[in-house]
Amino acid sequence: MTEEPTVTIAGRPIGRLHPPFVIAELSANHNGNFDIAKKIVSSAKASGADAIKIQTYRPDTITLNSNSEDFRVRGGLWDGRTLYELYEEAHMPWDWHKPLFQHARANGITIFSSPFDCSAVDLLEDLNAPAYKIASFEAIDHELIKYAASTKKPLIISTGMANAEEIAEAIDAARQGGCTDLAILHCVSGYPAPAHDYNLATITDMISRFGLVTGLSDHTLDNTTAIASVALGASIIEKHFTIDRNGGGPDDSFSLEPVELEELCKSSKIAWSALGRVNYDRKPSELGNVQFRRSLYFVNDIEKGTLITGDDVRSVRPGFGLAPKFKCDVVGKVARRRILRNTPVTGDAF
């Protein structure tokens, strides 16, 4: 039997033998307010998330300050915005990182980040980040992957927009960088993404194809897709999280609110528990109902020495007699004792 892959983040083992690791993605939902960022962290903990994830970049480390058409978003949530404007608004100031890490640790929730360039990795290393997440848009940036991997910290790579060859190349880059604790996330990089785009069957193929801990970065608007993914082997679930979906930030509109995150944390763990293992044994919750299965009962009084006929025996509930499959073994036999109607068929009767 092949050993199940496992990664460990901040002492928490992650893999199919363990409950799903739920990550609340803070992203840009702080809306430029440090107090909101802190509230999101505290609320993620209260809702049952295993971790809160942030994003570490500055607008100049992720794009160029240009008004040309190449750098302008067309369509979708951010239509008309330049990339620099968008990331200037959305980024988390670097001087927030240390106090936010302290706040998360004081609240007892794991915090880590997606670095978007090597200087971000350096900042996060100074904060002793326990893991790194490579965002889908950066999954083709092998230099960044190798640099993050060189920290020897656990690495999660999101695979939105990447084909199978690009995923394999990203994995190779992580291995070349020295990563031994590696996970990948199936993802659709639409904001929001329709459930029918997710093709969750891909998760089972990713598990068999790449042999890694595999999860889901879910951009759908509810929890159905994420919960369904657990039954297919997803060991990590990442969802964007906000205090208020109507908060007006770049990512608020497709993020979960606290009640929804709490439901995701509970339901995903129930789904994992229900998945269990291959088991044909009688379950503890069934034991009290075994007596109500069908069995063979005599429906007529039968004198000793009399031939038992088909009319004398029926398959009925409860289950204290022989199993119905033995009816043919009973019919045609001679009663060895006097038999009373409405009594179970037992081996000593014939």
mmCIF file of C-alpha atoms in Angstrom:
data_model
loop_
_atom_site.group_PDB
_atom_site.id
_atom_site.type_symbol
_atom_site.label_atom_id
_atom_site.label_comp_id
_atom_site.label_asym_id
_atom_site.label_seq_id
_atom_site.Cartn_x
_atom_site.Cartn_y
_atom_site.Cartn_z
ATOM 1 C CA MET A 1 0.000 0.000 0.000
ATOM 2 C CA THR A 2 1.325 3.427 -0.972
ATOM 3 C CA GLU A 3 1.905 5.692 2.008
ATOM 4 C CA GLU A 4 -0.418 8.684 2.118
ATOM 5 C CA PRO A 5 1.482 11.958 1.554
ATOM 6 C CA THR A 6 1.420 14.403 4.452
ATOM 7 C CA VAL A 7 2.675 17.916 5.057
ATOM 8 C CA THR A 8 2.892 19.635 8.420
ATOM 9 C CA ILE A 9 2.276 23.341 8.993
ATOM 10 C CA ALA A 10 2.811 24.803 12.478
ATOM 11 C CA GLY A 11 2.617 21.316 13.951
ATOM 12 C CA ARG A 12 -0.660 20.435 12.179
ATOM 13 C CA PRO A 13 -0.430 17.341 9.941
ATOM 14 C CA ILE A 14 -2.294 17.753 6.658
ATOM 15 C CA GLY A 15 -3.347 14.920 4.357
ATOM 16 C CA ARG A 16 -6.199 12.538 3.635
ATOM 17 C CA LEU A 17 -5.750 10.813 6.996
ATOM 18 C CA HIS A 18 -6.487 14.095 8.777
ATOM 19 C CA PRO A 19 -9.446 16.521 8.791
ATOM 20 C CA PRO A 20 -9.352 19.196 6.059
ATOM 21 C CA PHE A 21 -7.039 22.126 6.741
ATOM 22 C CA VAL A 22 -9.222 25.220 6.236
ATOM 23 C CA ILE A 23 -7.452 28.434 5.222
ATOM 24 C CA ALA A 24 -9.233 31.785 5.423
ATOM 25 C CA GLU A 25 -7.721 34.078 2.788
ATOM 26 C CA LEU A 26 -7.679 37.675 4.023
ATOM 27 C CA SER A 27 -6.424 38.993 0.662
ATOM 28 C CA ALA A 28 -7.431 42.641 0.109
ATOM 29 C CA ASN A 29 -10.419 42.505 2.445
ATOM 30 C CA HIS A 30 -8.690 44.704 5.019
ATOM 31 C CA ASN A 31 -9.721 47.595 2.749
ATOM 32 C CA GLY A 32 -6.753 49.667 3.901
ATOM 33 C CA ASN A 33 -7.726 49.497 7.563
ATOM 34 C CA PHE A 34 -5.470 47.661 10.020
ATOM 35 C CA ASP A 35 -8.273 47.277 12.569
ATOM 36 C CA ILE A 36 -10.381 45.481 9.956
ATOM 37 C CA ALA A 37 -7.454 43.180 9.224
ATOM 38 C CA LYS A 38 -7.212 42.309 12.920
ATOM 39 C CA LYS A 39 -10.965 41.683 13.129
ATOM 40 C CA ILE A 40 -10.778 39.338 10.145
ATOM 41 C CA VAL A 41 -8.005 37.367 11.836
ATOM 42 C CA SER A 42 -9.941 37.103 15.111
ATOM 43 C CA SER A 43 -13.137 36.174 13.288
ATOM 44 C CA ALA A 44 -11.383 33.466 11.259
ATOM 45 C CA LYS A 45 -10.236 31.890 14.497
ATOM 46 C CA ALA A 46 -13.701 32.153 16.045
ATOM 47 C CA SER A 47 -15.227 30.568 12.932
ATOM 48 C CA GLY A 48 -12.988 27.520 13.228
ATOM 49 C CA ALA A 49 -10.442 28.101 10.470
ATOM 50 C CA ASP A 50 -7.081 26.397 10.888
ATOM 51 C CA ALA A 51 -5.143 29.272 9.350
ATOM 52 C CA ILE A 52 -5.374 32.830 8.093
ATOM 53 C CA LYS A 53 -3.418 33.707 4.967
ATOM 54 C CA ILE A 54 -2.355 37.150 3.810
ATOM 55 C CA GLN A 55 -0.591 38.434 0.688
ATOM 56 C CA THR A 56 2.808 40.090 0.751
ATOM 57 C CA TYR A 57 3.659 42.483 -2.063
ATOM 58 C CA ARG A 58 3.904 46.153 -2.933
ATOM 59 C CA PRO A 59 2.475 47.517 -6.173
ATOM 60 C CA ASP A 60 6.002 48.043 -7.522
ATOM 61 C CA THR A 61 6.991 44.417 -6.788
ATOM 62 C CA ILE A 62 4.047 42.972 -8.684
ATOM 63 C CA THR A 63 3.564 45.290 -11.679
ATOM 64 C CA LEU A 64 4.701 48.512 -13.370
ATOM 65 C CA ASN A 65 3.219 51.956 -12.885
ATOM 66 C CA SER A 66 1.901 52.352 -16.404
ATOM 67 C CA ASN A 67 -1.349 53.622 -17.929
ATOM 68 C CA SER A 68 -0.878 51.741 -21.183
ATOM 69 C CA GLU A 69 -3.557 49.311 -22.294
ATOM 70 C CA ASP A 70 -1.375 46.322 -21.360
ATOM 71 C CA PHE A 71 -1.632 47.358 -17.734
ATOM 72 C CA ARG A 72 -5.364 48.119 -17.653
ATOM 73 C CA VAL A 73 -8.047 45.624 -16.596
ATOM 74 C CA ARG A 74 -10.924 45.146 -19.017
ATOM 75 C CA GLY A 75 -14.086 43.379 -17.871
ATOM 76 C CA GLY A 76 -14.950 41.753 -14.571
ATOM 77 C CA LEU A 77 -14.952 43.242 -11.099
ATOM 78 C CA TRP A 78 -12.041 45.591 -11.742
ATOM 79 C CA ASP A 79 -12.902 46.913 -15.197
ATOM 80 C CA GLY A 80 -10.992 50.045 -16.174
ATOM 81 C CA ARG A 81 -8.513 49.980 -13.296
ATOM 82 C CA THR A 82 -4.784 49.922 -13.940
ATOM 83 C CA LEU A 83 -2.926 47.102 -12.291
ATOM 84 C CA TYR A 84 -0.817 49.543 -10.298
ATOM 85 C CA GLU A 85 -3.906 51.354 -8.981
ATOM 86 C CA LEU A 86 -5.550 48.083 -8.068
ATOM 87 C CA TYR A 87 -2.533 46.698 -6.226
ATOM 88 C CA GLU A 88 -1.844 50.018 -4.519
ATOM 89 C CA GLU A 89 -5.343 49.820 -3.044
ATOM 90 C CA ALA A 90 -5.298 46.095 -2.328
ATOM 91 C CA HIS A 91 -1.838 45.492 -0.899
ATOM 92 C CA MET A 92 -1.163 45.060 2.781
ATOM 93 C CA PRO A 93 1.436 47.583 4.004
ATOM 94 C CA TRP A 94 4.585 45.788 5.014
ATOM 95 C CA ASP A 95 4.702 47.479 8.404
ATOM 96 C CA TRP A 96 1.389 45.758 9.222
ATOM 97 C CA HIS A 97 2.889 42.293 8.906
ATOM 98 C CA LYS A 98 4.669 42.032 12.236
ATOM 99 C CA PRO A 99 1.769 43.249 14.414
ATOM 100 C CA LEU A 100 -0.684 41.136 12.429
ATOM 101 C CA PHE A 101 1.487 38.033 12.889
ATOM 102 C CA GLN A 102 1.621 38.834 16.606
ATOM 103 C CA HIS A 103 -2.147 39.289 16.736
ATOM 104 C CA ALA A 104 -2.783 35.958 14.984
ATOM 105 C CA ARG A 105 -0.409 34.105 17.274
ATOM 106 C CA ALA A 106 -2.018 35.687 20.319
ATOM 107 C CA ASN A 107 -5.355 34.416 19.010
ATOM 108 C CA GLY A 108 -4.003 30.910 18.487
ATOM 109 C CA ILE A 109 -4.442 30.752 14.721
ATOM 110 C CA THR A 110 -1.709 29.892 12.220
ATOM 111 C CA ILE A 111 -0.771 32.782 9.936
ATOM 112 C CA PHE A 112 1.265 32.634 6.743
ATOM 113 C CA SER A 113 1.382 34.423 3.424
ATOM 114 C CA SER A 114 1.692 34.381 -0.339
ATOM 115 C CA PRO A 115 4.926 36.168 -1.266
ATOM 116 C CA PHE A 116 4.970 37.729 -4.713
ATOM 117 C CA ASP A 117 8.692 38.349 -5.028
ATOM 118 C CA CYS A 118 11.908 37.368 -3.260
ATOM 119 C CA SER A 119 11.961 40.450 -1.035
ATOM 120 C CA ALA A 120 8.570 39.387 0.316
ATOM 121 C CA VAL A 121 10.019 35.990 1.219
ATOM 122 C CA ASP A 122 12.810 37.757 3.103
ATOM 123 C CA LEU A 123 10.299 39.824 5.079
ATOM 124 C CA LEU A 124 8.260 36.752 5.952
ATOM 125 C CA GLU A 125 11.362 34.815 6.975
ATOM 126 C CA ASP A 126 12.138 37.581 9.478
ATOM 127 C CA LEU A 127 8.664 36.935 10.928
ATOM 128 C CA ASN A 128 9.272 33.164 11.021
ATOM 129 C CA ALA A 129 6.346 32.389 8.736
ATOM 130 C CA PRO A 130 5.579 28.653 9.088
ATOM 131 C CA ALA A 131 4.760 28.100 5.390
ATOM 132 C CA TYR A 132 4.407 29.794 2.005
ATOM 133 C CA LYS A 133 1.688 29.791 -0.606
ATOM 134 C CA ILE A 134 2.472 30.426 -4.266
ATOM 135 C CA ALA A 135 -0.528 32.086 -5.889
ATOM 136 C CA SER A 136 -1.906 30.738 -9.160
ATOM 137 C CA PHE A 137 -0.709 33.742 -11.175
ATOM 138 C CA GLU A 138 2.833 33.128 -9.875
ATOM 139 C CA ALA A 139 2.849 29.344 -10.465
ATOM 140 C CA ILE A 140 4.884 29.893 -13.634
ATOM 141 C CA ASP A 141 7.494 32.039 -11.809
ATOM 142 C CA HIS A 142 10.069 29.320 -11.156
ATOM 143 C CA GLU A 143 12.574 31.718 -9.656
ATOM 144 C CA LEU A 144 10.092 32.751 -6.974
ATOM 145 C CA ILE A 145 9.086 29.143 -6.320
ATOM 146 C CA LYS A 146 12.711 28.062 -5.911
ATOM 147 C CA TYR A 147 13.469 30.970 -3.605
ATOM 148 C CA ALA A 148 10.489 30.226 -1.369
ATOM 149 C CA ALA A 149 11.387 26.542 -1.439
ATOM 150 C CA SER A 150 14.957 27.320 -0.377
ATOM 151 C CA THR A 151 13.623 28.326 3.058
ATOM 152 C CA LYS A 152 12.823 24.611 3.602
ATOM 153 C CA LYS A 153 9.386 25.656 4.830
ATOM 154 C CA PRO A 154 6.217 23.864 3.659
ATOM 155 C CA LEU A 155 5.049 25.161 0.304
ATOM 156 C CA ILE A 156 1.539 25.214 -1.182
ATOM 157 C CA ILE A 157 1.211 25.917 -4.897
ATOM 158 C CA SER A 158 -2.131 26.987 -6.346
ATOM 159 C CA THR A 159 -2.675 25.821 -9.920
ATOM 160 C CA GLY A 160 -5.343 28.104 -11.420
ATOM 161 C CA MET A 161 -4.841 28.556 -15.193
ATOM 162 C CA ALA A 162 -1.947 26.051 -15.175
ATOM 163 C CA ASN A 163 -2.106 22.970 -17.374
ATOM 164 C CA ALA A 164 -0.700 19.600 -16.306
ATOM 165 C CA GLU A 165 2.723 20.340 -17.804
ATOM 166 C CA GLU A 166 2.972 23.700 -16.018
ATOM 167 C CA ILE A 167 1.940 22.109 -12.738
ATOM 168 C CA ALA A 168 4.656 19.493 -13.134
ATOM 169 C CA GLU A 169 7.203 22.232 -13.885
ATOM 170 C CA ALA A 170 6.174 24.175 -10.771
ATOM 171 C CA ILE A 171 6.559 21.022 -8.683
ATOM 172 C CA ASP A 172 9.995 20.404 -10.185
ATOM 173 C CA ALA A 173 11.031 23.984 -9.365
ATOM 174 C CA ALA A 174 9.942 23.503 -5.754
ATOM 175 C CA ARG A 175 11.886 20.268 -5.502
ATOM 176 C CA GLN A 176 14.957 21.865 -7.072
ATOM 177 C CA GLY A 177 14.711 24.665 -4.515
ATOM 178 C CA GLY A 178 14.818 22.154 -1.681
ATOM 179 C CA CYS A 179 11.163 21.832 -0.687
ATOM 180 C CA THR A 180 10.271 18.472 0.852
ATOM 181 C CA ASP A 181 6.887 19.494 2.352
ATOM 182 C CA LEU A 182 4.822 20.279 -0.741
ATOM 183 C CA ALA A 183 1.099 20.543 -1.487
ATOM 184 C CA ILE A 184 -0.869 21.691 -4.526
ATOM 185 C CA LEU A 185 -4.327 23.222 -4.843
ATOM 186 C CA HIS A 186 -6.776 22.711 -7.668
ATOM 187 C CA CYS A 187 -8.059 26.170 -8.545
ATOM 188 C CA VAL A 188 -10.091 28.123 -11.080
ATOM 189 C CA SER A 189 -8.849 31.707 -11.265
ATOM 190 C CA GLY A 190 -12.199 33.341 -11.852
ATOM 191 C CA TYR A 191 -13.508 35.921 -9.364
ATOM 192 C CA PRO A 192 -16.040 34.539 -8.715
ATOM 193 C CA ALA A 193 -15.836 31.212 -10.549
ATOM 194 C CA PRO A 194 -18.928 29.176 -11.470
ATOM 195 C CA ALA A 195 -19.102 25.748 -9.870
ATOM 196 C CA HIS A 196 -19.376 23.990 -13.243
ATOM 197 C CA ASP A 197 -15.928 25.301 -14.192
ATOM 198 C CA TYR A 198 -14.285 23.453 -11.307
ATOM 199 C CA ASN A 199 -14.356 19.914 -12.723
ATOM 200 C CA LEU A 200 -13.629 18.497 -9.285
ATOM 201 C CA ALA A 201 -12.828 15.109 -10.800
ATOM 202 C CA THR A 202 -9.471 16.726 -11.592
ATOM 203 C CA ILE A 203 -8.571 16.451 -7.905
ATOM 204 C CA THR A 204 -8.474 12.659 -7.991
ATOM 205 C CA ASP A 205 -6.315 12.794 -11.121
ATOM 206 C CA MET A 206 -3.944 15.293 -9.497
ATOM 207 C CA ILE A 207 -3.562 13.035 -6.475
ATOM 208 C CA SER A 208 -2.691 10.009 -8.604
ATOM 209 C CA ARG A 209 -0.633 11.956 -11.158
ATOM 210 C CA PHE A 210 1.530 14.017 -8.799
ATOM 211 C CA GLY A 211 1.400 12.021 -5.562
ATOM 212 C CA LEU A 212 1.127 15.124 -3.367
ATOM 213 C CA VAL A 213 -1.204 16.427 -0.707
ATOM 214 C CA THR A 214 -3.891 18.080 -2.804
ATOM 215 C CA GLY A 215 -6.569 20.612 -1.937
ATOM 216 C CA LEU A 216 -8.901 23.211 -3.365
ATOM 217 C CA SER A 217 -8.657 26.971 -3.684
ATOM 218 C CA ASP A 218 -12.328 27.780 -4.093
ATOM 219 C CA HIS A 219 -13.633 30.980 -5.669
ATOM 220 C CA THR A 220 -17.284 29.938 -5.934
ATOM 221 C CA LEU A 221 -19.865 31.914 -3.977
ATOM 222 C CA ASP A 222 -20.986 29.198 -1.557
ATOM 223 C CA ASN A 223 -19.602 26.131 0.196
ATOM 224 C CA THR A 224 -21.026 23.333 -1.943
ATOM 225 C CA THR A 225 -17.999 22.942 -4.204
ATOM 226 C CA ALA A 226 -15.538 22.994 -1.312
ATOM 227 C CA ILE A 227 -17.445 20.413 0.718
ATOM 228 C CA ALA A 228 -17.844 18.147 -2.320
ATOM 229 C CA SER A 229 -14.088 18.314 -2.923
ATOM 230 C CA VAL A 230 -13.409 16.623 0.413
ATOM 231 C CA ALA A 231 -15.113 13.445 -0.819
ATOM 232 C CA LEU A 232 -12.682 13.433 -3.737
ATOM 233 C CA GLY A 233 -9.614 13.695 -1.527
ATOM 234 C CA ALA A 234 -9.092 17.425 -0.961
ATOM 235 C CA SER A 235 -7.051 17.868 2.219
ATOM 236 C CA ILE A 236 -6.835 21.679 2.123
ATOM 237 C CA ILE A 237 -9.639 24.157 1.505
ATOM 238 C CA GLU A 238 -8.895 27.812 0.913
ATOM 239 C CA LYS A 239 -11.655 30.415 0.712
ATOM 240 C CA HIS A 240 -11.539 34.220 0.668
ATOM 241 C CA PHE A 241 -12.894 35.601 3.932
ATOM 242 C CA THR A 242 -14.345 38.963 4.969
ATOM 243 C CA ILE A 243 -16.292 40.519 7.803
ATOM 244 C CA ASP A 244 -18.758 42.122 5.386
ATOM 245 C CA ARG A 245 -19.353 41.033 1.785
ATOM 246 C CA ASN A 246 -20.675 44.527 1.080
ATOM 247 C CA GLY A 247 -17.549 46.181 2.445
ATOM 248 C CA GLY A 248 -16.614 47.583 -0.953
ATOM 249 C CA GLY A 249 -13.102 46.130 -1.174
ATOM 250 C CA PRO A 250 -11.683 44.448 -4.288
ATOM 251 C CA ASP A 251 -12.328 40.911 -2.996
ATOM 252 C CA ASP A 252 -15.249 41.359 -0.594
ATOM 253 C CA SER A 253 -18.001 40.434 -3.039
ATOM 254 C CA PHE A 254 -16.793 36.841 -3.570
ATOM 255 C CA SER A 255 -15.664 36.163 0.009
ATOM 256 C CA LEU A 256 -17.314 34.181 2.788
ATOM 257 C CA GLU A 257 -18.713 35.951 5.826
ATOM 258 C CA PRO A 258 -18.173 34.556 9.360
ATOM 259 C CA VAL A 259 -21.320 32.427 9.560
ATOM 260 C CA GLU A 260 -20.498 30.860 6.195
ATOM 261 C CA LEU A 261 -16.896 30.163 7.157
ATOM 262 C CA GLU A 262 -18.064 28.531 10.366
ATOM 263 C CA GLU A 263 -20.416 26.323 8.366
ATOM 264 C CA LEU A 264 -17.615 25.420 5.950
ATOM 265 C CA CYS A 265 -15.301 24.419 8.787
ATOM 266 C CA LYS A 266 -17.957 22.210 10.352
ATOM 267 C CA SER A 267 -19.346 20.685 7.177
ATOM 268 C CA SER A 268 -15.987 19.925 5.577
ATOM 269 C CA LYS A 269 -14.914 18.025 8.675
ATOM 270 C CA ILE A 270 -18.209 16.122 8.732
ATOM 271 C CA ALA A 271 -17.696 15.233 5.061
ATOM 272 C CA TRP A 272 -14.179 13.998 5.840
ATOM 273 C CA SER A 273 -15.432 11.964 8.788
ATOM 274 C CA ALA A 274 -18.208 10.454 6.665
ATOM 275 C CA LEU A 275 -15.725 9.507 3.933
ATOM 276 C CA GLY A 276 -13.833 7.251 6.341
ATOM 277 C CA ARG A 277 -12.415 4.020 4.943
ATOM 278 C CA VAL A 278 -13.628 0.900 3.152
ATOM 279 C CA ASN A 279 -15.630 -0.945 5.809
ATOM 280 C CA TYR A 280 -18.310 -3.624 5.347
ATOM 281 C CA ASP A 281 -18.569 -4.440 9.049
ATOM 282 C CA ARG A 282 -21.748 -3.745 10.981
ATOM 283 C CA LYS A 283 -21.518 -0.228 12.387
ATOM 284 C CA PRO A 284 -22.120 0.605 16.067
ATOM 285 C CA SER A 285 -25.141 2.777 15.201
ATOM 286 C CA GLU A 286 -26.762 -0.224 13.446
ATOM 287 C CA LEU A 287 -26.502 -2.756 16.262
ATOM 288 C CA GLY A 288 -29.814 -1.873 17.887
ATOM 289 C CA ASN A 289 -31.657 -2.325 14.576
ATOM 290 C CA VAL A 290 -30.376 -5.773 13.622
ATOM 291 C CA GLN A 291 -33.387 -7.319 15.374
ATOM 292 C CA PHE A 292 -35.692 -5.566 12.943
ATOM 293 C CA ARG A 293 -34.292 -7.236 9.838
ATOM 294 C CA ARG A 294 -36.387 -9.953 8.226
ATOM 295 C CA SER A 295 -36.142 -13.560 9.328
ATOM 296 C CA LEU A 296 -38.180 -16.769 9.050
ATOM 297 C CA TYR A 297 -41.175 -17.291 11.343
ATOM 298 C CA PHE A 298 -43.637 -20.127 11.625
ATOM 299 C CA VAL A 299 -47.158 -18.851 10.885
ATOM 300 C CA ASN A 300 -49.060 -22.061 11.711
ATOM 301 C CA ASP A 301 -49.122 -24.515 14.595
ATOM 302 C CA ILE A 302 -47.292 -27.660 13.515
ATOM 303 C CA GLU A 303 -47.408 -30.982 15.291
ATOM 304 C CA LYS A 304 -44.279 -33.049 15.843
ATOM 305 C CA GLY A 305 -43.615 -35.383 12.926
ATOM 306 C CA THR A 306 -45.583 -33.195 10.467
ATOM 307 C CA LEU A 307 -44.094 -32.075 7.136
ATOM 308 C CA ILE A 308 -43.317 -28.371 7.075
ATOM 309 C CA THR A 309 -44.830 -26.650 3.995
ATOM 310 C CA GLY A 310 -44.257 -23.344 2.293
ATOM 311 C CA ASP A 311 -47.472 -22.024 3.830
ATOM 312 C CA ASP A 312 -46.093 -22.687 7.293
ATOM 313 C CA VAL A 313 -43.131 -20.326 6.976
ATOM 314 C CA ARG A 314 -42.868 -16.632 6.102
ATOM 315 C CA SER A 315 -40.132 -14.018 5.873
ATOM 316 C CA VAL A 316 -41.147 -11.214 8.243
ATOM 317 C CA ARG A 317 -39.760 -8.765 10.718
ATOM 318 C CA PRO A 318 -38.231 -9.078 13.410
ATOM 319 C CA GLY A 319 -34.933 -10.884 12.936
ATOM 320 C CA PHE A 320 -34.784 -13.551 15.633
ATOM 321 C CA GLY A 321 -35.221 -16.498 13.268
ATOM 322 C CA LEU A 322 -33.086 -17.985 10.535
ATOM 323 C CA ALA A 323 -32.260 -15.715 7.601
ATOM 324 C CA PRO A 324 -34.802 -15.761 4.730
ATOM 325 C CA LYS A 325 -32.260 -17.424 2.429
ATOM 326 C CA PHE A 326 -32.697 -20.660 4.420
ATOM 327 C CA LYS A 327 -36.417 -21.057 3.644
ATOM 328 C CA CYS A 328 -35.741 -23.737 1.054
ATOM 329 C CA ASP A 329 -33.809 -25.705 3.693
ATOM 330 C CA VAL A 330 -36.811 -25.601 6.026
ATOM 331 C CA VAL A 331 -39.700 -26.395 3.662
ATOM 332 C CA GLY A 332 -40.103 -30.144 3.187
ATOM 333 C CA LYS A 333 -38.477 -31.062 6.474
ATOM 334 C CA VAL A 334 -40.252 -32.911 9.279
ATOM 335 C CA ALA A 335 -40.901 -31.058 12.507
ATOM 336 C CA ARG A 336 -38.811 -32.552 15.308
ATOM 337 C CA ARG A 337 -41.022 -31.024 17.982
ATOM 338 C CA ARG A 338 -44.360 -29.309 18.349
ATOM 339 C CA ILE A 339 -44.152 -25.842 16.836
ATOM 340 C CA LEU A 340 -46.286 -22.872 17.796
ATOM 341 C CA ARG A 341 -47.320 -20.188 15.330
ATOM 342 C CA ASN A 342 -45.584 -16.767 15.449
ATOM 343 C CA THR A 343 -42.344 -18.247 16.744
ATOM 344 C CA PRO A 344 -38.971 -17.918 15.015
ATOM 345 C CA VAL A 345 -37.631 -20.697 12.822
ATOM 346 C CA THR A 346 -34.578 -22.154 14.513
ATOM 347 C CA GLY A 347 -32.366 -25.075 13.637
ATOM 348 C CA ASP A 348 -33.733 -27.338 16.351
ATOM 349 C CA ALA A 349 -37.256 -27.319 14.862
ATOM 350 C CA PHE A 350 -36.518 -29.663 11.940
#
